[in-house]
CSV table of C-alpha atoms in Angstrom, one decimal:
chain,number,residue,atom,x,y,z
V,1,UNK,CA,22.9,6.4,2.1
V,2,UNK,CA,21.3,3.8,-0.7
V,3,UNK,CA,17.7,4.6,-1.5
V,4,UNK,CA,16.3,1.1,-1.8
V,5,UNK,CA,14.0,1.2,-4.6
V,6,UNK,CA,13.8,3.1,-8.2
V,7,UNK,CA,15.3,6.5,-8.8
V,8,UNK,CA,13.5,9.6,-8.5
V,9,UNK,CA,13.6,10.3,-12.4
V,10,UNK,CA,11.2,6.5,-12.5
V,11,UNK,CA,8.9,7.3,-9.3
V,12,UNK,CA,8.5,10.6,-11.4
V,13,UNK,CA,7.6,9.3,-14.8
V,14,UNK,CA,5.8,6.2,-13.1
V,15,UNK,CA,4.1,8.0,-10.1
V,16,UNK,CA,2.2,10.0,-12.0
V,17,UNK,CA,-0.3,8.0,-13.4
V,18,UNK,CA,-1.0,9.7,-16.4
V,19,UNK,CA,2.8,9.9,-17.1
V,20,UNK,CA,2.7,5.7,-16.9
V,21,UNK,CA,-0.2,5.5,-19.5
V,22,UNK,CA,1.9,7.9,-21.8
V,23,UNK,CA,4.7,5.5,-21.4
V,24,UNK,CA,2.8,2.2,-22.1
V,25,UNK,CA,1.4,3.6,-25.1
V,26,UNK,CA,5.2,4.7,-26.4
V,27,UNK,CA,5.8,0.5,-25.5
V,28,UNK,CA,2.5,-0.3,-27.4
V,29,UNK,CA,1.2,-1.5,-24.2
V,30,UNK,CA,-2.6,-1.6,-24.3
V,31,UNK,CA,-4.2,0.8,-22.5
V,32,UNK,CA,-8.2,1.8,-21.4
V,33,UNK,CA,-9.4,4.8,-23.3
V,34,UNK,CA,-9.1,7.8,-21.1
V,35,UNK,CA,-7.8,11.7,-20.6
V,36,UNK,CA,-3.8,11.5,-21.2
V,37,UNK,CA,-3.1,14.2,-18.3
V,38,UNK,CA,-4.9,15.1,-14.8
V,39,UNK,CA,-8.5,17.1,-15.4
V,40,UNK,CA,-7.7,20.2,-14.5
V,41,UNK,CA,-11.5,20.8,-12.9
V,42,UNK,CA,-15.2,20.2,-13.7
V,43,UNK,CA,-15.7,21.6,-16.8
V,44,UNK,CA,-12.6,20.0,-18.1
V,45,UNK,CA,-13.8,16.5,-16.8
V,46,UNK,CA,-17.8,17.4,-18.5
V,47,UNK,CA,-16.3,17.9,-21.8
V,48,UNK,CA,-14.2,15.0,-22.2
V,49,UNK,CA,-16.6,12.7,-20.4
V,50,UNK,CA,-18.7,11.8,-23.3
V,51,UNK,CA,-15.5,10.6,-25.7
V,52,UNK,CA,-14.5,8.2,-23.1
V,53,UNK,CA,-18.7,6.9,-22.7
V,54,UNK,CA,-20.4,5.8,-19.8
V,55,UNK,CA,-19.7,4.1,-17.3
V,56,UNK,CA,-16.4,5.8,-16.9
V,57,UNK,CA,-13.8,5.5,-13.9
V,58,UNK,CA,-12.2,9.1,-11.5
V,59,UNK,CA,-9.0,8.0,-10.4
V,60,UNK,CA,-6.7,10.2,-8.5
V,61,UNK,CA,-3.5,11.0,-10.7
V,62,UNK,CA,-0.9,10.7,-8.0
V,63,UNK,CA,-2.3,8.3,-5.3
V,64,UNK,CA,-3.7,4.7,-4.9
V,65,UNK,CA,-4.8,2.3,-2.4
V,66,UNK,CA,-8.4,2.8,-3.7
V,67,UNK,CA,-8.2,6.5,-2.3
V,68,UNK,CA,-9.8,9.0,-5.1
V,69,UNK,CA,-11.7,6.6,-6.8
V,70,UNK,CA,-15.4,7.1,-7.9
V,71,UNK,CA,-17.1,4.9,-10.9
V,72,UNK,CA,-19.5,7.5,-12.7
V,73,UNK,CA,-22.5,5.4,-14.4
V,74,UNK,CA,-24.0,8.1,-16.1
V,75,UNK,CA,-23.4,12.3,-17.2
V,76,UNK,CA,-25.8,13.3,-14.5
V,77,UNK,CA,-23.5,12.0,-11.6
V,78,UNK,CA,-20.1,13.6,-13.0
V,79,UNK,CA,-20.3,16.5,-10.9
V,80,UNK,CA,-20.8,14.9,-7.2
V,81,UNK,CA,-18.5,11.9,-7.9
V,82,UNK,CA,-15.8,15.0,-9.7
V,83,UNK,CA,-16.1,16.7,-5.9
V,84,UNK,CA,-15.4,13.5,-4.0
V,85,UNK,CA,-12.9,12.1,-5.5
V,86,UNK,CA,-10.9,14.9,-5.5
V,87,UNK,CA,-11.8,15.6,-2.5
V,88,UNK,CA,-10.5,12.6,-1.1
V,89,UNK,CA,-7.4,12.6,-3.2
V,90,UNK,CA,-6.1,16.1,-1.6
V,91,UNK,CA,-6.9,15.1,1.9
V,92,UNK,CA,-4.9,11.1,1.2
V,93,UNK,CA,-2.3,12.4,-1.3
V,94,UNK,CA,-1.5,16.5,-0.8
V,95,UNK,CA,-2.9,16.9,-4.9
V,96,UNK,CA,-6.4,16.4,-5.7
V,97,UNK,CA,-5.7,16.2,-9.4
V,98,UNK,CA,-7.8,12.9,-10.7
V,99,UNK,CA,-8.1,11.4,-14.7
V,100,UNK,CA,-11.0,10.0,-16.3
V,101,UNK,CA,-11.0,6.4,-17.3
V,102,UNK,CA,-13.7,3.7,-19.1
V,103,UNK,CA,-14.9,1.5,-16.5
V,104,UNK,CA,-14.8,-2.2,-16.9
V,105,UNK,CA,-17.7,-3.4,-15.3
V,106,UNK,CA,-16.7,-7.4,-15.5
V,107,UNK,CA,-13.0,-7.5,-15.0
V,108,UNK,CA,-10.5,-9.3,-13.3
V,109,UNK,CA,-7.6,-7.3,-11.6
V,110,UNK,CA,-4.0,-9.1,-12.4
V,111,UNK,CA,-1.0,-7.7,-12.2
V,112,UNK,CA,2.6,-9.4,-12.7
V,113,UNK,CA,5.4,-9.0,-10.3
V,114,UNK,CA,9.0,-7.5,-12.0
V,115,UNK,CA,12.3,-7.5,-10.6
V,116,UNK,CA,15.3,-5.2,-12.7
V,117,UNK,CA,18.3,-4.5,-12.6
V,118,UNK,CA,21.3,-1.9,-12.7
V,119,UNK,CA,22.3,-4.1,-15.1
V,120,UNK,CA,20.1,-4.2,-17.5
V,121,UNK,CA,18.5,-7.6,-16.5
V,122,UNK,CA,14.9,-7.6,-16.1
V,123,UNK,CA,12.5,-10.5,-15.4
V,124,UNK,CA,8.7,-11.7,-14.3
V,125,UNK,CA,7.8,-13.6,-11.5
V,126,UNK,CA,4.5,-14.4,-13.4
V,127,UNK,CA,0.9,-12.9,-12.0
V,128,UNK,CA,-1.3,-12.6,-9.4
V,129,UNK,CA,-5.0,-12.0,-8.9
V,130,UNK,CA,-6.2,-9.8,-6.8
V,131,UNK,CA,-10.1,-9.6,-8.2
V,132,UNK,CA,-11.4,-9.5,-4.8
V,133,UNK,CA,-12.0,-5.8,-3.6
V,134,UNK,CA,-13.3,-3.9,-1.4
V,135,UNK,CA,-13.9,-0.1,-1.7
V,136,UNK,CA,-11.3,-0.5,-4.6
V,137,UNK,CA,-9.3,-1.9,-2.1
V,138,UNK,CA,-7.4,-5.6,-2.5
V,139,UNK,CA,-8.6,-7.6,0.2
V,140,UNK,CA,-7.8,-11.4,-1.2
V,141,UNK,CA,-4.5,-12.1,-3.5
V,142,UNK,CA,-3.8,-15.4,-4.8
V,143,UNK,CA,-0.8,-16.9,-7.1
V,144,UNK,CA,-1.0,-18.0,-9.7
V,145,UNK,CA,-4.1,-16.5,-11.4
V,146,UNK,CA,-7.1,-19.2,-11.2
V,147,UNK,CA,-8.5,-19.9,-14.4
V,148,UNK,CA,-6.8,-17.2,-16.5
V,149,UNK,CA,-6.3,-18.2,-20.6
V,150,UNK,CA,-2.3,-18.9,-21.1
V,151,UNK,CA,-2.4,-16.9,-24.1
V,152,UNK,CA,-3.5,-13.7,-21.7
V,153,UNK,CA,-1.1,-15.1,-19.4
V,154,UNK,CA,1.9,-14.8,-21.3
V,155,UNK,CA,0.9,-11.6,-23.0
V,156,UNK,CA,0.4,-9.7,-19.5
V,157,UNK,CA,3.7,-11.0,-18.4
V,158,UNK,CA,5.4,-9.9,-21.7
V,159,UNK,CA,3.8,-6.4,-21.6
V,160,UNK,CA,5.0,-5.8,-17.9
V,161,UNK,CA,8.4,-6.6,-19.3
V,162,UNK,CA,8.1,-4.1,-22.4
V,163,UNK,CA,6.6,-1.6,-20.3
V,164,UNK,CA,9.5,-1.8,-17.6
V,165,UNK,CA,12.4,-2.3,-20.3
V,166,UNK,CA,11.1,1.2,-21.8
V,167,UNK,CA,11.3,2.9,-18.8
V,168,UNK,CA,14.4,2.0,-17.4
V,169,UNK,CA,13.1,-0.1,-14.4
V,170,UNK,CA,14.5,-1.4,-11.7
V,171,UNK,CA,14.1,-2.8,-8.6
V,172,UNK,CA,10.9,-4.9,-7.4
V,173,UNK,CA,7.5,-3.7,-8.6
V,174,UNK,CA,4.2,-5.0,-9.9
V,175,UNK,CA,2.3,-4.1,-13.2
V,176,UNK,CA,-1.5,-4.0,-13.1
V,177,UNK,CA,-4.1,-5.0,-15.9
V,178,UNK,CA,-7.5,-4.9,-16.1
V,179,UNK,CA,-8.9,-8.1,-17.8
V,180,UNK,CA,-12.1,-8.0,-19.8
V,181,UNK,CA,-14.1,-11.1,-18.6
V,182,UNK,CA,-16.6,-10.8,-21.4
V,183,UNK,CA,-14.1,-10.2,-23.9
V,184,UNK,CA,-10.5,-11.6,-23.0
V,185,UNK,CA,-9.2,-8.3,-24.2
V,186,UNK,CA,-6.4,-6.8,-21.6
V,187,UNK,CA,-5.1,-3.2,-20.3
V,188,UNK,CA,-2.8,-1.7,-18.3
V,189,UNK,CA,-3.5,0.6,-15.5
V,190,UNK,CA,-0.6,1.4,-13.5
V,191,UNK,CA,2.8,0.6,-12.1
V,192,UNK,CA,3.2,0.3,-8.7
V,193,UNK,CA,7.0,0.9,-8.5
V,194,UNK,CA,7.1,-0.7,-4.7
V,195,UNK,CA,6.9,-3.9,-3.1
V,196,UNK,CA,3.3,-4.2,-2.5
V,197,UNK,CA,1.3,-6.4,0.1
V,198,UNK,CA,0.7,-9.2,-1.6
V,199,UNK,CA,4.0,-10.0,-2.6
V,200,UNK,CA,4.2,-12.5,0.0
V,201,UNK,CA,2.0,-14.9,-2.6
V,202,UNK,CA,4.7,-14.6,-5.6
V,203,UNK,CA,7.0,-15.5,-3.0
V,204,UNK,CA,5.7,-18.8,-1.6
V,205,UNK,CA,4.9,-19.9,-5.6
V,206,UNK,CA,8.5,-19.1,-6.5
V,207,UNK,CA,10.8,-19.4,-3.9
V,208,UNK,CA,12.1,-15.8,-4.6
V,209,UNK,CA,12.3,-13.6,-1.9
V,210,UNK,CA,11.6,-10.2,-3.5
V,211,UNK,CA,12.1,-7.9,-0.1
V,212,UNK,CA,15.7,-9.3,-0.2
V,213,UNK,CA,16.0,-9.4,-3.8
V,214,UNK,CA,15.3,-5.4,-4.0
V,215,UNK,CA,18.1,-4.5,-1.2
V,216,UNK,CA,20.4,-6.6,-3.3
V,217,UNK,CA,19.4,-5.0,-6.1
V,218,UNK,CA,20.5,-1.9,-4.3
V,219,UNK,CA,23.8,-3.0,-3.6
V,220,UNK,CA,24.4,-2.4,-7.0
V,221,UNK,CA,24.5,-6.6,-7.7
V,222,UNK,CA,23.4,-8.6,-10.7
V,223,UNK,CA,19.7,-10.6,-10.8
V,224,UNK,CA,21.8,-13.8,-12.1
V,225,UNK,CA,25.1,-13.6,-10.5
V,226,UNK,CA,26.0,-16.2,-8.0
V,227,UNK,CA,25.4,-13.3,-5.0
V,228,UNK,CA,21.9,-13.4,-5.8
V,229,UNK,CA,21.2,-16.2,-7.6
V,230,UNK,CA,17.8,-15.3,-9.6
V,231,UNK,CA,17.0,-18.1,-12.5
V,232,UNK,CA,16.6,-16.5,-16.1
V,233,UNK,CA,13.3,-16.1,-17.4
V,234,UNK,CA,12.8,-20.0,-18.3
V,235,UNK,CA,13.9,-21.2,-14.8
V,236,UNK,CA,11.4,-18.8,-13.1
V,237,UNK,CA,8.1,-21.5,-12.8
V,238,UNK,CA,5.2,-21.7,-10.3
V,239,UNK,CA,5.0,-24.6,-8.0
V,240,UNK,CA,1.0,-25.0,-6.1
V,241,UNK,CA,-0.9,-22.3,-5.4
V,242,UNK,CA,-0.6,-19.4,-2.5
V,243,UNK,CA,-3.7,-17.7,-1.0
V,244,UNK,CA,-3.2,-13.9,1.0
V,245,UNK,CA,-6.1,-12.6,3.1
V,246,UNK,CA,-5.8,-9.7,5.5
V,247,UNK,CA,-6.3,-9.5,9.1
V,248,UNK,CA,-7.9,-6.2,9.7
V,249,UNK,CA,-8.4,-3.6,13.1
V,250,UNK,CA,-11.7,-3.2,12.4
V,251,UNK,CA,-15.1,-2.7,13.5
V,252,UNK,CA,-18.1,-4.3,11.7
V,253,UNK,CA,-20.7,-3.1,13.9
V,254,UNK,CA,-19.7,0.6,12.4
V,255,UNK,CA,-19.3,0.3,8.5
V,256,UNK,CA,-15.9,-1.4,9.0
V,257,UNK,CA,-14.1,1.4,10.3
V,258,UNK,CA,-10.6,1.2,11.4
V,259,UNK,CA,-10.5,0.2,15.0
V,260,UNK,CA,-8.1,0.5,17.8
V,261,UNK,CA,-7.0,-0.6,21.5
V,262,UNK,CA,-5.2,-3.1,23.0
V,263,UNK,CA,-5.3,-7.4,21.9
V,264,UNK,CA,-6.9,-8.7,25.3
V,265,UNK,CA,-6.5,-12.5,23.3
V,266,UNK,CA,-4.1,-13.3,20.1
V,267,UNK,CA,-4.2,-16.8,18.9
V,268,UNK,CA,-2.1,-17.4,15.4
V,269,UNK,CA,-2.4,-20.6,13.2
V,270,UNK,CA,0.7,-22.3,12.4
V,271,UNK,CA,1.9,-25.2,10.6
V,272,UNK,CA,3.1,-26.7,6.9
V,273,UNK,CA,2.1,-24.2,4.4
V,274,UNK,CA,1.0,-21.4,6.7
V,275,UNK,CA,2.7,-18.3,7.0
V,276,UNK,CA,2.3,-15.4,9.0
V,277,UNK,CA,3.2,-11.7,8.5
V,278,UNK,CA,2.5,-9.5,11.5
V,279,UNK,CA,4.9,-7.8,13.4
V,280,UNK,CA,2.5,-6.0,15.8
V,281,UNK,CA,0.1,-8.9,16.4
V,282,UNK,CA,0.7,-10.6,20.0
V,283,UNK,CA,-1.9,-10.4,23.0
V,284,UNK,CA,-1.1,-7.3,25.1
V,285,UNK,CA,0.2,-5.4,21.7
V,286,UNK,CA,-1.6,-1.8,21.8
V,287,UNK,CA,-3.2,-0.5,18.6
V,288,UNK,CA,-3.5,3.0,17.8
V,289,UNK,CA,-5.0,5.4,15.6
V,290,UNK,CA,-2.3,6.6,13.8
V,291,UNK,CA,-1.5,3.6,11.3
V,292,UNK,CA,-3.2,1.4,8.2
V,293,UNK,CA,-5.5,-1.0,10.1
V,294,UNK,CA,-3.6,-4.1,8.5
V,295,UNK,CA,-2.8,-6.0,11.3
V,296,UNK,CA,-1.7,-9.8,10.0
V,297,UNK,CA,-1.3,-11.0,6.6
V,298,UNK,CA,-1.8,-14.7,6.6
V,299,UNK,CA,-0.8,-16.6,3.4
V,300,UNK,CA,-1.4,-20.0,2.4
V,301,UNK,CA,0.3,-22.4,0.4
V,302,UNK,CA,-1.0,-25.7,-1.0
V,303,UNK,CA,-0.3,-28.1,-4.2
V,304,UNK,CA,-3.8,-27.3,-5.4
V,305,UNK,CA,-6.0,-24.1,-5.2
V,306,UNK,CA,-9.0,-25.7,-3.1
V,307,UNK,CA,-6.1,-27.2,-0.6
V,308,UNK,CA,-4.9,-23.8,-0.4
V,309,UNK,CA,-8.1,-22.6,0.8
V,310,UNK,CA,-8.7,-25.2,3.4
């Protein structure tokens, strides 16, 4: 059997969160000052607290998804947000180890998509924003980034690159920054060393389907052999703009919890531009409890980013 997707040695260096900022600081990869391994426990996380300054960020070491998150404005709430986030890291993840981080209170979120080799070939499929959160949660995605400087543009994509070369990536996965907005100045945060979500965005702006392009990758062929057939860097452009908002099982009336039961009524759009991810989606379909509430992910394309909206 063919594990599709990065060996264990990269999940292992790249997993680990604090093991990726170690790494993009070897690829002089910019990174937010922080702790450079998991906080063992309070105490640790009260002493080092004060050379990162306030507002700082908990993230748990070896999770995401928004799980193990806690921003900490000032020294007097360490110790509550220290207890929930890891907390909520052990009971999402099996570890609640977390690291401390500076929080960037005006930032945009952009991370660039990579797809590697066996090879040796490695290559962007430029960025995405994905700015619009909820509970440190993506909720919106769009492609390309609206508005973003070309300068920061092209060094974001560049670093993802660096970063990946270094550590012997391949396979699809994304790269995610944090982008000062008051600044311009740019970090990394983390690999994600998966196909994530919103990939479906990078897709419609491209043409490349990355799901397909990983198992290929798998198969042991080459990004620009004739089998697969993935432009060199120059060749890889954006065409319009692609929109991805998430169709949720959830309840409003109760804090947006997740929700479940069976879809009495399911009525999908449909036409040029539109498409529609959703496997489970179709009236009569029973929800349960058991699963991420993502229902449908519905992604639009359009020659302009206002058409793309409508």
């Amino acid at each position: 059997m063919t594990f599709v997707g990065p060996d264990a040695g990269i999940l292992d260096r790249l997993g680990d969160k604090t093991a990726a900022r170690r790494l993009a600081i070897e690829a002089q990869v910019p990174v937010l000052p922080g702790t450079g391994a998991p906080v063992a426990d309070f105490e640790a996380a009260r002493k080092l607290a004060p050379g990162i300054g306030f507002p700082l960020i908990l993230k748990a070491a070896f999770g995401g998804g928004g799980r193990g998150m806690r921003v900490v404005n000032k020294a007097e709430e360490l110790e509550a947000r220290f207890q929930e986030a890891t907390a909520e890291a052990l009971a999402a993840f099996g570890n609640g180890a977390v690291f401390l981080e500076r929080y960037i209170r005006h930032a945009k979120h952009v991370e660039v998509q990579i797809l590697g080799d066996t090879h040796g070939n490695i290559v962007h499929l430029l960025e995405r924003d994905c700015s619009v959160q909820r509970r440190h949660q993506k909720v919106v995605e769009m492609a390309p980034a609206i508005g973003l400087d070309q300068k920061i543009r092209e060094g974001l994509c560049g670093a993802a690159v660096q970063l990946c070369r270094h550590a012997g990536y391949y396979s699809a996965g994304t790269v995610e920054f944090l982008v000062d907005v008051d600044s311009g100045e740019w970090f990394f945060i983390e690999v994600n060393p998966r196909v994530q979500v919103e990939h479906t965005v990078t897709e419609q702006v491209t043409g490349i389907d990355i799901v397909r392009a990983q198992i290929q990758v798998a198969h042991g062929l080459a990004l620009h052999g004739a089998e697969m057939g993935i432009p060199e860097q120059e060749g890889i452009v954006v065409h319009g703009c692609a929109l991805q908002c998430r169709v949720t099982t959830e309840d409003p009336a109760k804090g947006f919890l997740p929700d479940y039961g069976k879809i009495q009524t399911y009525r999908s759009p449909a036409g040029m531009g539109i498409r529609l991810d959703g496997a489970s989606a179709y009236g009569g379909a029973v929800i349960t409890p058991y699963y991420d509430s993502l229902l449908v992910k519905v992604t639009a394309w359009g020659n302009t980013f206002p058409h793309a909206c409508q």
